[in-house]
Structure formats: C-alpha cells, structure tokens
C-alpha cells in the first residue's frame, strides 16, 4: 500500500505552536478535485504563500527556507492535526515529502490517517520535544527509528510509544483492507449471529 | 464486572481480536458526504473493491452545496465545487448505496440528518469521514469520525480495526442558568481543560444537567467533544432518545421495535464501573461563553477579558489585545447554523431574541437551517419571517458558512459572531475573525452590532 517505514534521517522543520489544525495543513479551498493526489502545493497554503489563492512565496515562513524546504520531518507542539478529519492533510504532507511528524500529541483521526499513508506520527513528552526542536532548528539532521521506537539527535536519544497495529502498518506498508478480508469468515459469522440478535440493523430497504 | 456504556457498545460490536492490541469492530452504518466521502468511494472503485452492504451506507450532500435558496441541484458555493457533488452522486448510484441528494426533502448536514432519519440509532456503530460524527453519541450510538481510507475499509469489509480507547466520565451536576446552553457548557469544559483535554478518550457525559438536556442540546454537547480531542462522546439513551428515533424512516420496523427497545434499555453504565479519568462540572458555574482566539479552548464567559498570557499569534489574527473585554467588540458578521447549532431549538432560541428587532446597520447576518426538515418546520412556525424581518439572510440547508471552501463569505478582517464549532485561522474565510457562541448570543450580538451578553443586552437604535 505505502512504502514501508524503517528509519529516516533528515533535516526537520519546526513549527512550534500548539493545535495546528487540518484547516491550516491544507485549507479547504485547496481541495479542488475528488482525488488523493495533487495536494502538495496546497500544504500550509495560508502560511506558505503571501495571499490566499496565490503561489507567491511568503519569505520568512520556515518551510520556504533552505535547508528546511527539503526536510522530511516536521516538529510541532501539542494536538497537531486536530480539527477536520480530512485525510487530505496527510496526503498533502506525504506528497510534499514529509515522512514523520514529531509532536507532543496528535488529533486522533489525524494520527490514524498517518499510519494508513506511510507517515509516522511520533509523540514525545514536552521536554524531549523542546530539546529535539532546538537541535533541529540549527539545521542538523535528526533520526527517527521505527523498529527501535527512538528519535536521536546529536548525542541524545528518546524513545517513543507506538500503537502496535499502526507500527505494523508502517513497517510493512500493509494494506489493511486485504488484511481484514482474510478474516472474512469471522465477519460473516458475526453478521449472521448479529442479524438474529439485532435484525433492525440489517434492513434491506427502508420501511 | 461492572461495565461502562462504552464497554458494552464495544463488546457488542467486537468480532475478534485483530492482533497488535487492536480489535476488529463491526460497523453498522457508514455515512459519507461529498467532500471526503466521494474520494473514498472513488478510490474503493479504483482498487477494484465493492461496497459489502450498500443498504447500510448513506451518501449525503452538505459541505459544498450552495446555500442560496432556490439553488440548482449541482450548484456549489465553492468555485469548482460542483464536481464533488456530481462525482459523489454518480458513484453513489453506481454502488447502490443510499443517496440523499441536494434536492432531496431529507437533505441536510449529515450529523443533523442522521438522527432525524434514524440512520444513527442507540447502540448502533456509525462512522463517517467527518470529525463531528461524535455528535451521534448523544443517541447512545458508538459513533466516531474517521479518515477516507478508514471509510473505504468500513465499506469494503463492514468493519474497522481499532484499538479500544481509554474512557473518561464527565459528570455535570446541577442546573444550567437561564440563557446558558449546551454550547456554553461545552466551551466552558474546553476552556477549563484545554483543547487536548479529552486525550483521545471515549467520553460519557452524565449527571442531572445532562439528563435534563433535550435531544438537540445533547447533540450539541457531544458535537463539541472532538474540539476537546475526544475519540468520541456518549450519553446513555433514555425516553427522550427513544421518542426521537422511533418514528424515523430508518428506525426499526414495527415488528422489531419491542426487541430493539429491550436492547436499548440495557445501554447504560453499571453502578461502580471504572473510568480512566473523570471530570466534574457544576452547571451553575457556566455562563454564556464567547471565544476570543483561534482554538475553542480560547473561550471566556462573555463578561470576561482577553487573558494577559494570550498567544501573540492569535491576538494578531483576531485584532485583540490582552485586557480587551469581549462585550462591546463591534461585529460585522453573524452566522447561525452548522451541525453544532443548526437545529430547530437553536433557531427557536435565536428567533425568540430577534423577535421585534433588527440587526444593527452594517452587519451581514445569515441563518442556514441544518436540514430540509429543520427548514420546513421553522417555516411552518413562522421563524423564517422573524429572521428575515430582523435582516437575516435565510439560506438553503448545508454546512454553509461554517467553513470556507472558496466562494461567498465575509471579507478579510471581519469580526463574526458564529454558532459554529471552529474558530481556526481562516476557517470562515481568509482573515475572518470568528467568535464562537450560542445561537442566542449570536442573535443578541447581531442586534447590538457588538458582542453582547444575551442576559442583559439592550438593543441600540443607531442612527435613529
Ligand atoms: S456544519 Fe461545519 S463542522 Fe458540521 S459537518 Fe459541516 S463543515 Fe463540518
């Protein structure tokens, strides 16, 4: 489904604010077609460009400044990706070239969307996050290691917690639908029993 | 062992251990809208997969439909937005799922329509690629917002693989004061505990103040759980819930009703059941609330002042300074609608304030009912006349000015008082300064032309 994730070493962009919502990551006006693709240009459009709808670069916004324009890692504050469920936010980040986001915490739908698109969401406690952000803002590389669940910068390192299922999705680049369809007989049996228990859940048509 | 309502709902839908700490959960209903659902249908088809049970999937047009009354069936409020409508319609027809189209008498915002039609039911698991799906927990449904990939998964397999979240109970004691609503209660909670306060947990709202809320107010309260970073919210169903759903078109058929009622009546939390976290709130502490910044946690009692430690970025965007009082800030826009506050009781509350008044000169005020059913009932009660006489535009159902998708909105820099749920930068348009509030507070502020306390406001007759 998506490219398997093992380790990643890259510059990191720091956006040290809390509650970066998915409207900021990809403004709704940038979602122009019924498609998962073609969204990278709209990433952070409100901050990256100097007027809505234009593509004139806003100088001073970190994503526009070398070497951070090549970063594959984004570092932010708490509750990153809160707000609208739009998976377009993750598609835009991934298409732009980001492969990992490090933050204090994430919006829960955003986080689930990440794992299904090869984007690693790493939650670090505030003190570690500040240390890694300070280091990265100097323009040096940091490393994210998924098998070991560790972020390292300079001579420092911090481990992170990770949902085991989402870790597997990322490590193996799994297709969850195919995985679930391999348990189809379990699902069919459940539905047969449940249909007897709760027949109103399974109307063929409205009454 | 004593179980919570959430434990019970999870257990009822748990098909198997899916490994890696996740469960395979049966999904009873999938809802889609044209903005994020169309792409899920499309990519499912491209992968050569089909919808497992189309009779349990519903596509509803709401996000980018035009909100001008008399709109055509493909009219979008977003430039180029008609492709979302036409493609979603075409794919809904092709896959044979239910389609509630732009010109359908049942059309409206997905979370407003779901309880009206009985798509969401107590005890049912309901998902939608939309974050405010948590609203439907107000019916005692296991409802949560997902992404488009997960929507594909749910349609193709009738299931989702998910880890069971932790649980929080929020008990609200006492009674809400006059003019204080479920919206104010939710903003009070988020202001006090932060926009990340729900920590991805499933939250059950309980206590006498919650029991006393009518169904529409419960939907408002649960709607805002996602602004609290909750996985979802829940309220145990009771007589009010059963009354709401029993007449609905997709409710259980007569012959199943007794069994359904028996099933629904066991949907509650046992005495002594354990939660991972708990919050208690005294309803009498809650005042009418208004937000000042760019997160719902930046909310204050309307009589409050912008805090000294307010973030510079938000102050700059909102054109405010620390110590500024909210009351008296001039507004040039007012919006009533959305899945938070676009139901009949919201329109009634606003109309009760507007009756006999006009909005202040220079204020653009817009009301968009949450659904065709809300619109029809409001018109039957003459509420549309009250809004229009007061100077409000009266729009056609949909999300409308809740979020900007290009197209018609307030000019940059406009201060807007809004009954919606998000005050993010640019949410209602580039540079638009959104202040969240209850419909009554929006109505009062529109009349005064300034942010007003609905309990004490006095209409000023400017220019007379
Ligand atoms: S009314 Fe607003 S918050 Fe609700 S579903 Fe529509 S866009 Fe989302």
PDB file of C-alpha atoms and ligand atoms in Angstrom, chain B residues 33 62-63 77 109-111 130-132 223 337-340 398-400 402-403 420-422 427, ligand 1:
ATOM      1  CA  UNK B  33     -20.515  13.403   2.374  1.00  0.00           C
ATOM      2  CA  UNK B  62     -23.946  19.011   2.619  1.00  0.00           C
ATOM      3  CA  UNK B  63     -20.453  20.505   2.641  1.00  0.00           C
ATOM      4  CA  UNK B  77     -20.876  27.541  -3.037  1.00  0.00           C
ATOM      5  CA  UNK B 109     -25.895  18.328   7.277  1.00  0.00           C
ATOM      6  CA  UNK B 110     -25.030  14.687   7.763  1.00  0.00           C
ATOM      7  CA  UNK B 111     -24.984  14.894  11.579  1.00  0.00           C
ATOM      8  CA  UNK B 130     -16.075  13.659   9.276  1.00  0.00           C
ATOM      9  CA  UNK B 131     -14.781  14.652  12.678  1.00  0.00           C
ATOM     10  CA  UNK B 132     -18.139  15.722  14.132  1.00  0.00           C
ATOM     11  CA  UNK B 223     -20.711  17.524  18.769  1.00  0.00           C
ATOM     12  CA  UNK B 337     -26.299  27.252  11.524  1.00  0.00           C
ATOM     13  CA  UNK B 338     -23.966  24.192  11.385  1.00  0.00           C
ATOM     14  CA  UNK B 339     -24.099  20.711  12.878  1.00  0.00           C
ATOM     15  CA  UNK B 340     -23.426  22.294  16.273  1.00  0.00           C
ATOM     16  CA  UNK B 398     -25.946  22.627   4.337  1.00  0.00           C
ATOM     17  CA  UNK B 399     -22.710  23.443   6.138  1.00  0.00           C
ATOM     18  CA  UNK B 400     -22.718  26.900   4.530  1.00  0.00           C
ATOM     19  CA  UNK B 402     -19.298  27.010   8.926  1.00  0.00           C
ATOM     20  CA  UNK B 403     -16.193  26.557   6.803  1.00  0.00           C
ATOM     21  CA  UNK B 420     -20.360  27.080  14.685  1.00  0.00           C
ATOM     22  CA  UNK B 421     -17.631  24.953  16.276  1.00  0.00           C
ATOM     23  CA  UNK B 422     -14.267  26.102  14.950  1.00  0.00           C
ATOM     24  CA  UNK B 427     -11.979  28.710   8.956  1.00  0.00           C
TER      25      UNK B 427
HETATM   26  S1  LIG C   1     -21.516  22.089   9.709  1.00  0.00           S
HETATM   27 FE1  LIG C   1     -19.358  22.587   9.815  1.00  0.00          FE
HETATM   28  S2  LIG C   1     -18.499  21.260  11.360  1.00  0.00           S
HETATM   29 FE2  LIG C   1     -20.503  20.465  10.829  1.00  0.00          FE
HETATM   30  S3  LIG C   1     -20.133  18.895   9.305  1.00  0.00           S
HETATM   31 FE3  LIG C   1     -20.497  20.808   8.213  1.00  0.00          FE
HETATM   32  S4  LIG C   1     -18.490  21.769   7.924  1.00  0.00           S
HETATM   33 FE4  LIG C   1     -18.272  20.158   9.455  1.00  0.00          FE
END
